[in-house]
Short mmCIF file of C-alpha atoms and ligand atoms in Angstrom, two decimals:
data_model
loop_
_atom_site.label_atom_id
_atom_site.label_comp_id
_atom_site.label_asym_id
_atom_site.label_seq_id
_atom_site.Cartn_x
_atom_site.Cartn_y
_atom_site.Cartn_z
CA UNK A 1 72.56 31.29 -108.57
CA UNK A 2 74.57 32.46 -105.25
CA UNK A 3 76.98 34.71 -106.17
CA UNK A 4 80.35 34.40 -103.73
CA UNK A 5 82.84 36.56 -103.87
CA UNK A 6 86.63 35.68 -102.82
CA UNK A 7 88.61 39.45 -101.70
CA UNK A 8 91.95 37.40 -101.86
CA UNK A 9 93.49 34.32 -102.40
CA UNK A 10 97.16 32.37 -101.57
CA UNK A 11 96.06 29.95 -103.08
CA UNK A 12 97.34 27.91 -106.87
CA UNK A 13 93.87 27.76 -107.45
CA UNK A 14 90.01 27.77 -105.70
CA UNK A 15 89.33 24.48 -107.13
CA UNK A 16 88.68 22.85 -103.50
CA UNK A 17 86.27 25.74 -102.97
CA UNK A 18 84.95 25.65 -106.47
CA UNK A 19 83.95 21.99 -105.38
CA UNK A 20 82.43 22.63 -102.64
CA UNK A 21 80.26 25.35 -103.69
CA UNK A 22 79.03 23.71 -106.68
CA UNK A 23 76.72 21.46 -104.58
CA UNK A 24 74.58 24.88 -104.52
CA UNK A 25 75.57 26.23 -108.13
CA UNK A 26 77.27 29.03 -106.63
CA UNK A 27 79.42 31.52 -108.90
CA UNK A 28 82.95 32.31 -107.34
CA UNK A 29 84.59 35.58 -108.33
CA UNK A 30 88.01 36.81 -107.40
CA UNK A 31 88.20 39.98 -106.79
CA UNK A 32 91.23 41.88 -109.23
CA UNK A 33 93.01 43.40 -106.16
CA UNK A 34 93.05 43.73 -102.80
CA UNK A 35 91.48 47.42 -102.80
CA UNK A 36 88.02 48.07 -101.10
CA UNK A 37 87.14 49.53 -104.08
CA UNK A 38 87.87 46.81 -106.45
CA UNK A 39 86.65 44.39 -103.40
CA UNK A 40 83.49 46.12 -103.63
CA UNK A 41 83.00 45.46 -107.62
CA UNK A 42 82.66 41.77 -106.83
CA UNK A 43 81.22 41.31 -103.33
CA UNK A 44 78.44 44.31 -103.20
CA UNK A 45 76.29 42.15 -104.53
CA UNK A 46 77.74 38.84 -103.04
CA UNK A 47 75.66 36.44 -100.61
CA UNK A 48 79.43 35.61 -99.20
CA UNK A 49 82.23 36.81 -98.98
CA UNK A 50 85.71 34.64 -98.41
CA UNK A 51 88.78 36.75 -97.57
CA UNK A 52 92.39 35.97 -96.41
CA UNK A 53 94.75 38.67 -95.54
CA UNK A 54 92.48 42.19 -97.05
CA UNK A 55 91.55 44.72 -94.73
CA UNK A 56 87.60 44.21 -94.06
CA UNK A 57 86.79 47.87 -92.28
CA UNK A 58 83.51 48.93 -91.02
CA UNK A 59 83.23 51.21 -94.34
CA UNK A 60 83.51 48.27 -96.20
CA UNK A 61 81.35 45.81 -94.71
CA UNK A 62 78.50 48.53 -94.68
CA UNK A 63 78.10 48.49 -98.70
CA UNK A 64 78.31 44.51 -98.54
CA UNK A 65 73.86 44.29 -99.64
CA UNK A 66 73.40 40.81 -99.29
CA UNK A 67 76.53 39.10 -97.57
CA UNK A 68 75.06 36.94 -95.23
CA UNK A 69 78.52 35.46 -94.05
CA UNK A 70 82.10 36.34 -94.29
CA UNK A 71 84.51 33.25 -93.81
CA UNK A 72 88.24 33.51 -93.36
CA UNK A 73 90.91 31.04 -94.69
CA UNK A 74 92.64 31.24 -91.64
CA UNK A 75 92.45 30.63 -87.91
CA UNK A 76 92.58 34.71 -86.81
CA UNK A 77 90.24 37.17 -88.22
CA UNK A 78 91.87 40.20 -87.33
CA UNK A 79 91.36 41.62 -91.23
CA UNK A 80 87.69 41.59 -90.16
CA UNK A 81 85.78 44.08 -88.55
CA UNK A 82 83.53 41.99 -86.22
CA UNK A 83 81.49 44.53 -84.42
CA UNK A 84 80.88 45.92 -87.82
CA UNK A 85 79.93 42.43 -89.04
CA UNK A 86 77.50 42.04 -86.34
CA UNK A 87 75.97 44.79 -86.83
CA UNK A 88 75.13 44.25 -90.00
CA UNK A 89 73.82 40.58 -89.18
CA UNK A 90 76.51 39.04 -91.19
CA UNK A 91 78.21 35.79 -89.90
CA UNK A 92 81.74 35.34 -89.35
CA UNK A 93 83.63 31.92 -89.31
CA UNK A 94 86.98 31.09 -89.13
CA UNK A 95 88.96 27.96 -89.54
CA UNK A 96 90.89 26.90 -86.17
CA UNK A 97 91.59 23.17 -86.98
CA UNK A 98 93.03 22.82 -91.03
CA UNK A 99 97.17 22.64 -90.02
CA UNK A 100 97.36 20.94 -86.45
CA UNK A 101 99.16 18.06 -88.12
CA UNK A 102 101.60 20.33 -90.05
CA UNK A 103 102.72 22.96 -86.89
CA UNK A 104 102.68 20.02 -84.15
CA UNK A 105 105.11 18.20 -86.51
CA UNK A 106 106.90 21.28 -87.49
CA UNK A 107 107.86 22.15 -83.46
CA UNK A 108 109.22 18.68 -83.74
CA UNK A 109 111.19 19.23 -86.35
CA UNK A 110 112.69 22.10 -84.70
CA UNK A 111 113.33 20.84 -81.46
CA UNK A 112 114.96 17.69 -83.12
CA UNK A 113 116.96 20.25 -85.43
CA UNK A 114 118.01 21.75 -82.48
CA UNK A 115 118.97 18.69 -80.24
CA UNK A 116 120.94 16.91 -83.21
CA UNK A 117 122.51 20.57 -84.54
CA UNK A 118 121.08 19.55 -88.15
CA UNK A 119 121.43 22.90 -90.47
CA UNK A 120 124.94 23.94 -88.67
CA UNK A 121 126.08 20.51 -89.37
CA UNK A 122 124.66 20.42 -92.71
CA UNK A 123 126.49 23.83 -93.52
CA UNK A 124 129.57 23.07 -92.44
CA UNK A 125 129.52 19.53 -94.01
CA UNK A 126 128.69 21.27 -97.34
CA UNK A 127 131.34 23.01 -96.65
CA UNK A 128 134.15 20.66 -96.69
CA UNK A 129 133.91 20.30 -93.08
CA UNK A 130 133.63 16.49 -91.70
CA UNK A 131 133.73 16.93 -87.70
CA UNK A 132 132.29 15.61 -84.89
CA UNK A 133 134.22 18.23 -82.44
CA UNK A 134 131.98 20.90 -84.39
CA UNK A 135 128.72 19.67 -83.12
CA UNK A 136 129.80 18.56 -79.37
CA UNK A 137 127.97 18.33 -77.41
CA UNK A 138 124.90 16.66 -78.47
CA UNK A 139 122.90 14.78 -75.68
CA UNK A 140 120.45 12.29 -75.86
CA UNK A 141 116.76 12.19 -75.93
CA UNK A 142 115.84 9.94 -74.07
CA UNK A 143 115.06 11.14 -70.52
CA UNK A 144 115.09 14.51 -71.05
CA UNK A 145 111.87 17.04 -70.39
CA UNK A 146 109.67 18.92 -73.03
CA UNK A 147 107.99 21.77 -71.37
CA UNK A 148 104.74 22.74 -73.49
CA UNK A 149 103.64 26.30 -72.81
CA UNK A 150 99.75 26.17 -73.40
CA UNK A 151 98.10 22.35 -74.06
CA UNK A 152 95.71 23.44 -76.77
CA UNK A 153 94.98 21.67 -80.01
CA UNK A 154 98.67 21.92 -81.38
CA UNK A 155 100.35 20.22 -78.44
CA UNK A 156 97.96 18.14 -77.65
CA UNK A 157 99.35 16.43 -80.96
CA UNK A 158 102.75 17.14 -80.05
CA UNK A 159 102.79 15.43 -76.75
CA UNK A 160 102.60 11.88 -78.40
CA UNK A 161 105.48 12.71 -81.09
CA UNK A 162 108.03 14.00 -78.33
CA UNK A 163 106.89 10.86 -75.92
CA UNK A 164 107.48 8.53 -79.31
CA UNK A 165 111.55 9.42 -78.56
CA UNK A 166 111.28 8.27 -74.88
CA UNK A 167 110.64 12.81 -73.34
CA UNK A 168 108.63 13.50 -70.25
CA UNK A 169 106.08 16.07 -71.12
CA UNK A 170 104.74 18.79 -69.13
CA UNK A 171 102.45 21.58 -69.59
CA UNK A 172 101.82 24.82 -67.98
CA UNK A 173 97.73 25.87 -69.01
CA UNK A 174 95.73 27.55 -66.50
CA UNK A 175 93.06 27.06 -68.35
CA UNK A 176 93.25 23.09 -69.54
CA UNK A 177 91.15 20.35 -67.13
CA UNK A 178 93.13 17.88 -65.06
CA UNK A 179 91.21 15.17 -67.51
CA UNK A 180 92.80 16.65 -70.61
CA UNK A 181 96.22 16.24 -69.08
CA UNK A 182 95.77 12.99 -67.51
CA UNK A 183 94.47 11.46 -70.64
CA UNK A 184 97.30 12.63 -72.62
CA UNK A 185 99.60 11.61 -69.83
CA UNK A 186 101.64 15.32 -69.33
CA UNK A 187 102.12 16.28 -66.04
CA UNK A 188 100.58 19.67 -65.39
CA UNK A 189 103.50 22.03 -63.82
CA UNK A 190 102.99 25.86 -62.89
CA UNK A 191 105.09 28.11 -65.16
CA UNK A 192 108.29 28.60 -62.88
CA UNK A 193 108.43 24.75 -62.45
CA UNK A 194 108.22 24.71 -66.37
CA UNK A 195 110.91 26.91 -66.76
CA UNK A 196 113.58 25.48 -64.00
CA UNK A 197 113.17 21.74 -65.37
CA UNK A 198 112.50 21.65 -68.97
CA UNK A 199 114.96 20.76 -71.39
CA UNK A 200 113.52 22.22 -74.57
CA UNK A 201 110.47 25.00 -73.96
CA UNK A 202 107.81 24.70 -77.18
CA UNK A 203 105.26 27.80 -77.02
CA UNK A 204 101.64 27.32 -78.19
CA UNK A 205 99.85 29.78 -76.57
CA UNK A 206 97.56 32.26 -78.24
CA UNK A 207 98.96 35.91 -78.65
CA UNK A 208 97.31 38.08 -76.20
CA UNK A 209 97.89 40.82 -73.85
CA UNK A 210 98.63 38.17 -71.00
CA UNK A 211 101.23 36.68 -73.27
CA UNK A 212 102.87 39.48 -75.27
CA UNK A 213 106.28 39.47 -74.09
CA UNK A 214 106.07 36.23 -71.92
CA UNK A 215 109.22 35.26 -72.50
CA UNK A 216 110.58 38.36 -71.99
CA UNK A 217 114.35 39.46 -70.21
CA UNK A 218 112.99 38.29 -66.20
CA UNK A 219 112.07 34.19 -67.81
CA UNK A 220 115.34 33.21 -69.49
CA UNK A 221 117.66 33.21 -66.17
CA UNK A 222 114.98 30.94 -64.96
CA UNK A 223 115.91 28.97 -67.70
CA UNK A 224 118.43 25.94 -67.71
CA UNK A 225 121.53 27.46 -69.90
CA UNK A 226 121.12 23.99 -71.61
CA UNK A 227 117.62 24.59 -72.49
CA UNK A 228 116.32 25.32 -76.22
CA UNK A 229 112.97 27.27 -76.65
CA UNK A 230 110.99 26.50 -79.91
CA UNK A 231 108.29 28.84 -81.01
CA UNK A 232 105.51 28.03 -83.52
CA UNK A 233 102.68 30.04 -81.86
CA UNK A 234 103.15 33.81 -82.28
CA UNK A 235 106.23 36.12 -82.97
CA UNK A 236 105.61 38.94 -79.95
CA UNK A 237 105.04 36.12 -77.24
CA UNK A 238 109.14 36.20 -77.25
CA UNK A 239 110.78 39.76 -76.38
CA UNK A 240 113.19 38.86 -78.90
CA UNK A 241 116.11 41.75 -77.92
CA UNK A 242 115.79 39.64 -74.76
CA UNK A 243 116.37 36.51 -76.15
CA UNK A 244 119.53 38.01 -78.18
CA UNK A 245 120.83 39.43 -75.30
CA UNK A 246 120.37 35.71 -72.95
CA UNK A 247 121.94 34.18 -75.81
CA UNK A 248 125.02 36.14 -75.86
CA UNK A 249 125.07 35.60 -71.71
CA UNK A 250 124.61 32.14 -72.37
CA UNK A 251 121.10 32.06 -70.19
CA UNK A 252 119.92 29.38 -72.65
CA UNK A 253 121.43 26.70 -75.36
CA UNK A 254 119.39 27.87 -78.34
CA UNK A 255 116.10 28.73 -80.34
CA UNK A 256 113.99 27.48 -82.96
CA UNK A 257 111.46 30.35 -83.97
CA UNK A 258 108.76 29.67 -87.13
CA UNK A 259 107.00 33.14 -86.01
CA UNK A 260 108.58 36.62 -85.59
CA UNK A 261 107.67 39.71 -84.15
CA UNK A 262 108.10 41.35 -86.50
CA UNK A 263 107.46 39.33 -90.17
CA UNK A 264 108.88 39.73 -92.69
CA UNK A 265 111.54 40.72 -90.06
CA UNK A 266 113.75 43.87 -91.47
CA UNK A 267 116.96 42.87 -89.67
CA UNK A 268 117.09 41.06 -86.41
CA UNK A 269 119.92 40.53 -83.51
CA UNK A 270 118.83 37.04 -83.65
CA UNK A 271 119.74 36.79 -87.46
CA UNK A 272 123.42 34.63 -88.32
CA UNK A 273 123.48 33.09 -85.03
CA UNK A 274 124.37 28.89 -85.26
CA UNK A 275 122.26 28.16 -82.67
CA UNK A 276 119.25 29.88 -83.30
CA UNK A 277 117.28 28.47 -86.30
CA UNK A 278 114.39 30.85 -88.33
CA UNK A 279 112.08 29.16 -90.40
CA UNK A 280 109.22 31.64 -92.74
CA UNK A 281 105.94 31.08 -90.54
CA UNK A 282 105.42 28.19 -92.66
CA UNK A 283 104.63 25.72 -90.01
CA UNK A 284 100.87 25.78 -91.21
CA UNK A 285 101.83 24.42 -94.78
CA UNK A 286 101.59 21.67 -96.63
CA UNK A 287 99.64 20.89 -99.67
CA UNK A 288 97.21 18.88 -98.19
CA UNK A 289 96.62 21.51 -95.11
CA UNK A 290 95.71 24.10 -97.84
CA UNK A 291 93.05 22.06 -99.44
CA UNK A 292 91.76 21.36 -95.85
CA UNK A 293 91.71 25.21 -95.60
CA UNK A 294 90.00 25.94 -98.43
CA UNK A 295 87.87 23.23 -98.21
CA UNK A 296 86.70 24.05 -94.62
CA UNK A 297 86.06 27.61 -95.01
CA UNK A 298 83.88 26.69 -98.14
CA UNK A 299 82.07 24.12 -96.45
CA UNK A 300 81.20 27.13 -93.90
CA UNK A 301 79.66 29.50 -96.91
CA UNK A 302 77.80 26.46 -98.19
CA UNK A 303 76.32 25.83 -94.49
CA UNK A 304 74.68 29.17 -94.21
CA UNK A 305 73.66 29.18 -98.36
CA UNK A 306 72.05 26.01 -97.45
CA UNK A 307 70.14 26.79 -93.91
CA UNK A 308 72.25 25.01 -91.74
CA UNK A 309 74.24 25.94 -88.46
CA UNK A 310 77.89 27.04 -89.22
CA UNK A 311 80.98 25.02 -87.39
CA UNK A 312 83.35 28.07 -86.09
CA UNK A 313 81.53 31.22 -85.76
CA UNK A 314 83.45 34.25 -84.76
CA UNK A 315 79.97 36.14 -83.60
CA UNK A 316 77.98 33.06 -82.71
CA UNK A 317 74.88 35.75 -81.36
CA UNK A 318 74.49 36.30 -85.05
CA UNK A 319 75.03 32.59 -86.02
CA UNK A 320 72.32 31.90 -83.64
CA UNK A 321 69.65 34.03 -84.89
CA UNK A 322 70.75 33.53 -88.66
CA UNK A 323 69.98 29.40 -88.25
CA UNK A 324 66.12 28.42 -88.20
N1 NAD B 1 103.07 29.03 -87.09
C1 NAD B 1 101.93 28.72 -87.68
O1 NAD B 1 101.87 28.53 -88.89
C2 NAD B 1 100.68 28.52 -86.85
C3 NAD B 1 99.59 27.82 -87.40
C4 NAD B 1 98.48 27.60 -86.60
C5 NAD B 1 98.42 28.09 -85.30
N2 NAD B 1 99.48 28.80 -84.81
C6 NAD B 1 99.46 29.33 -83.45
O2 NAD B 1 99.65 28.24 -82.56
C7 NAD B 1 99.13 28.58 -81.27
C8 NAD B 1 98.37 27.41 -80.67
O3 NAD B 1 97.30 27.03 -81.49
P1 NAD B 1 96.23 25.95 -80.95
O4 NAD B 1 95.37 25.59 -82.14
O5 NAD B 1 96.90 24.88 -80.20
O6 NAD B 1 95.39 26.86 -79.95
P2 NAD B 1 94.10 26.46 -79.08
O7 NAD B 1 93.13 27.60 -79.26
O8 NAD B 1 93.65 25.07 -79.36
O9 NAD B 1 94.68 26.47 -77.59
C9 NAD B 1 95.15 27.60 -76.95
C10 NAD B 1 95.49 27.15 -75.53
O10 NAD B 1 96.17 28.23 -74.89
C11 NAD B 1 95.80 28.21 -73.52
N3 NAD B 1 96.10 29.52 -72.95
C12 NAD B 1 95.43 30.69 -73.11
N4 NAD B 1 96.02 31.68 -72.44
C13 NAD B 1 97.10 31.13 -71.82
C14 NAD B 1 98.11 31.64 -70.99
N5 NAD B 1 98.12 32.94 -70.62
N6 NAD B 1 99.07 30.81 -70.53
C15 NAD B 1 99.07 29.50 -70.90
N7 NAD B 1 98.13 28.95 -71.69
C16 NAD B 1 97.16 29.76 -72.15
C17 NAD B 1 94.33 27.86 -73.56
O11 NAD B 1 93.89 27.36 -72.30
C18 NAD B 1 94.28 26.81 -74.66
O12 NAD B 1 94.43 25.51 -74.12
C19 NAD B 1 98.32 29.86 -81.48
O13 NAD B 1 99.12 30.98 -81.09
C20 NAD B 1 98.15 29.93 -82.99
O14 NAD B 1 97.99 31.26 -83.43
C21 NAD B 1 100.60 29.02 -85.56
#
């Protein structure tokens, strides 16, 4: 019976894996904490190892005998050492497509929030407060441009949802074909060009060295001072002492952030501002995008158990030579 061992888990239950991996009569066993040590007691001996947020260090992987893939609930896999992975011919798979429903509609939930001054209305309304002159102004829709920064998976499905309220989209990607674009009918635009004529800015780019600090204190008086920027990709792609500061000059209308830089944040200027709105980084959830999480990494573990090619392999050279 494969034994597979689970490091850490968010999750109510592992039912979804549980259901998976029965097609193969595999045992699943939590590990007790999120210790190498007590890692150890349940995946030395594991054929696969699932993991979510516990460190995975070289020293660690090294005692895994007979882990022949390690698959992450998540899209990164920066708690994995991959090199050290690799080196020990083990597999490593991530999931990159489980929430695109959930953060796609969770920027437009923002931006909306944003546009129609939702939780500063609602606050003040609980408050006793019944005024229009509170929220003016508020403009319309209808018209107005949504600059997407990156046209990846995520706004790919956002494109449709802001077009649904009558916005021109446009994205800056240097990377994304014309035919992309074209098909999803968003007119590509170089970053300046983004910046001067969009009306709300939603980031979806991945974080990397090129875009650590992209919106940093030289973007946002390229900005409209109407504009609103909405971030659901990663927390240090804003500078956000920048952003605090080209609030206060008024360099921009507003912010919706779902990702900080640093998170949990411990105190931030942006924090008790009306126009700036902070959700927990909990644009990825719903119930139904955990089961597809848990479900898809599963699937992964059962693909190699069972001789067949994996979907999203981190070190595909390995994923390569592991499939006959
Ligand atoms: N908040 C959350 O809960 C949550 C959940 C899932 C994903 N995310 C984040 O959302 C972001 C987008 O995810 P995705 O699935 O759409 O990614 P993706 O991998 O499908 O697409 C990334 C896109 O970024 C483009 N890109 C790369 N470098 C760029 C640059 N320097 N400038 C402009 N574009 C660049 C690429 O060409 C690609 O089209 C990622 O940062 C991801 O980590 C957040």
């Amino acid at each position: 019976m494969p034994l597979v061992a689970v490091t850490d888990s968010v999750f109510p239950n592992l039912d979804p894996a549980h259901n998976v991996l029965a097609q193969v009569g595999a045992e699943l066993r939590l590990a007790a904490g999120p210790t190498a040590e007590v890692i150890l007691d349940v995946a030395r001996d594991a054929d696969a190892v699932l993991t979510t947020y516990a460190k995975m260090p070289p020293e660690l992987i090294a005692q895994l005998r007979r882990c022949r893939i390690i698959a992450r609930f998540g899209i990164g896999v920066d708690n994995v050492d991959i090199p050290a992975a690799t080196s020990h011919g083990i597999i490593v798979t991530r999931v990159p497509d489980y929430c695109l429903d959930e953060v796609s509609d969770h920027a437009m939930a923002l931006l909306l929030s944003l546009v129609r001054k939702i939780p500063s209305s609602n606050t003040r309304t609980h408050g006793g407060r019944w005024e229009m002159k509170a929220v003016t102004p508020i403009h319309r829709l209808r018209g107005t441009v949504l600059g997407l920064v990156a046209f990846g998976q995520i706004p790919q499905l956002v494109a449709p949802k802001a077009k649904a309220f009558g916005i021109r989209v446009v994205a800056y990607d240097p990377y994304v074909s014309d035919d992309v674009l074209a098909r999803a009918g968003v007119d590509r635009v170089d970053f300046d060009e983004l910046l001067k004529i969009s009306d709300y800015i939603s980031i979806h780019t991945p974080l990397i060295p090129a875009t650590h600090h992209l919106f940093g204190a030289d973007v946002f008086p390229r900005m409209k001072p109407t504009a609103y920027l909405i971030n659901t990709a990663r927390g240090p792609i804003i500078d956000e002492t920048a952003l605090a500061h080209a609030l206060d000059e008024k360099q921009l209308a507003g912010a919706a952030l779902d990702v900080m830089e640093q998170e949990p944040p411990a105190g931030s200027p942006l924090f008790g501002r009306e126009n700036v709105i902070l959700t927990p980084h909990t644009s990825f959830y719903s119930e139904e995008s955990l089961i597809d999480l848990q479900t898809k990494a599963a699937e992964e573990v059962l693909r190699v158990l069972t001789g067949k090619p994996v979907r999203n392999p981190v070190n595909p050279e390995v994923a390569q030579s592991a499939t006959p």
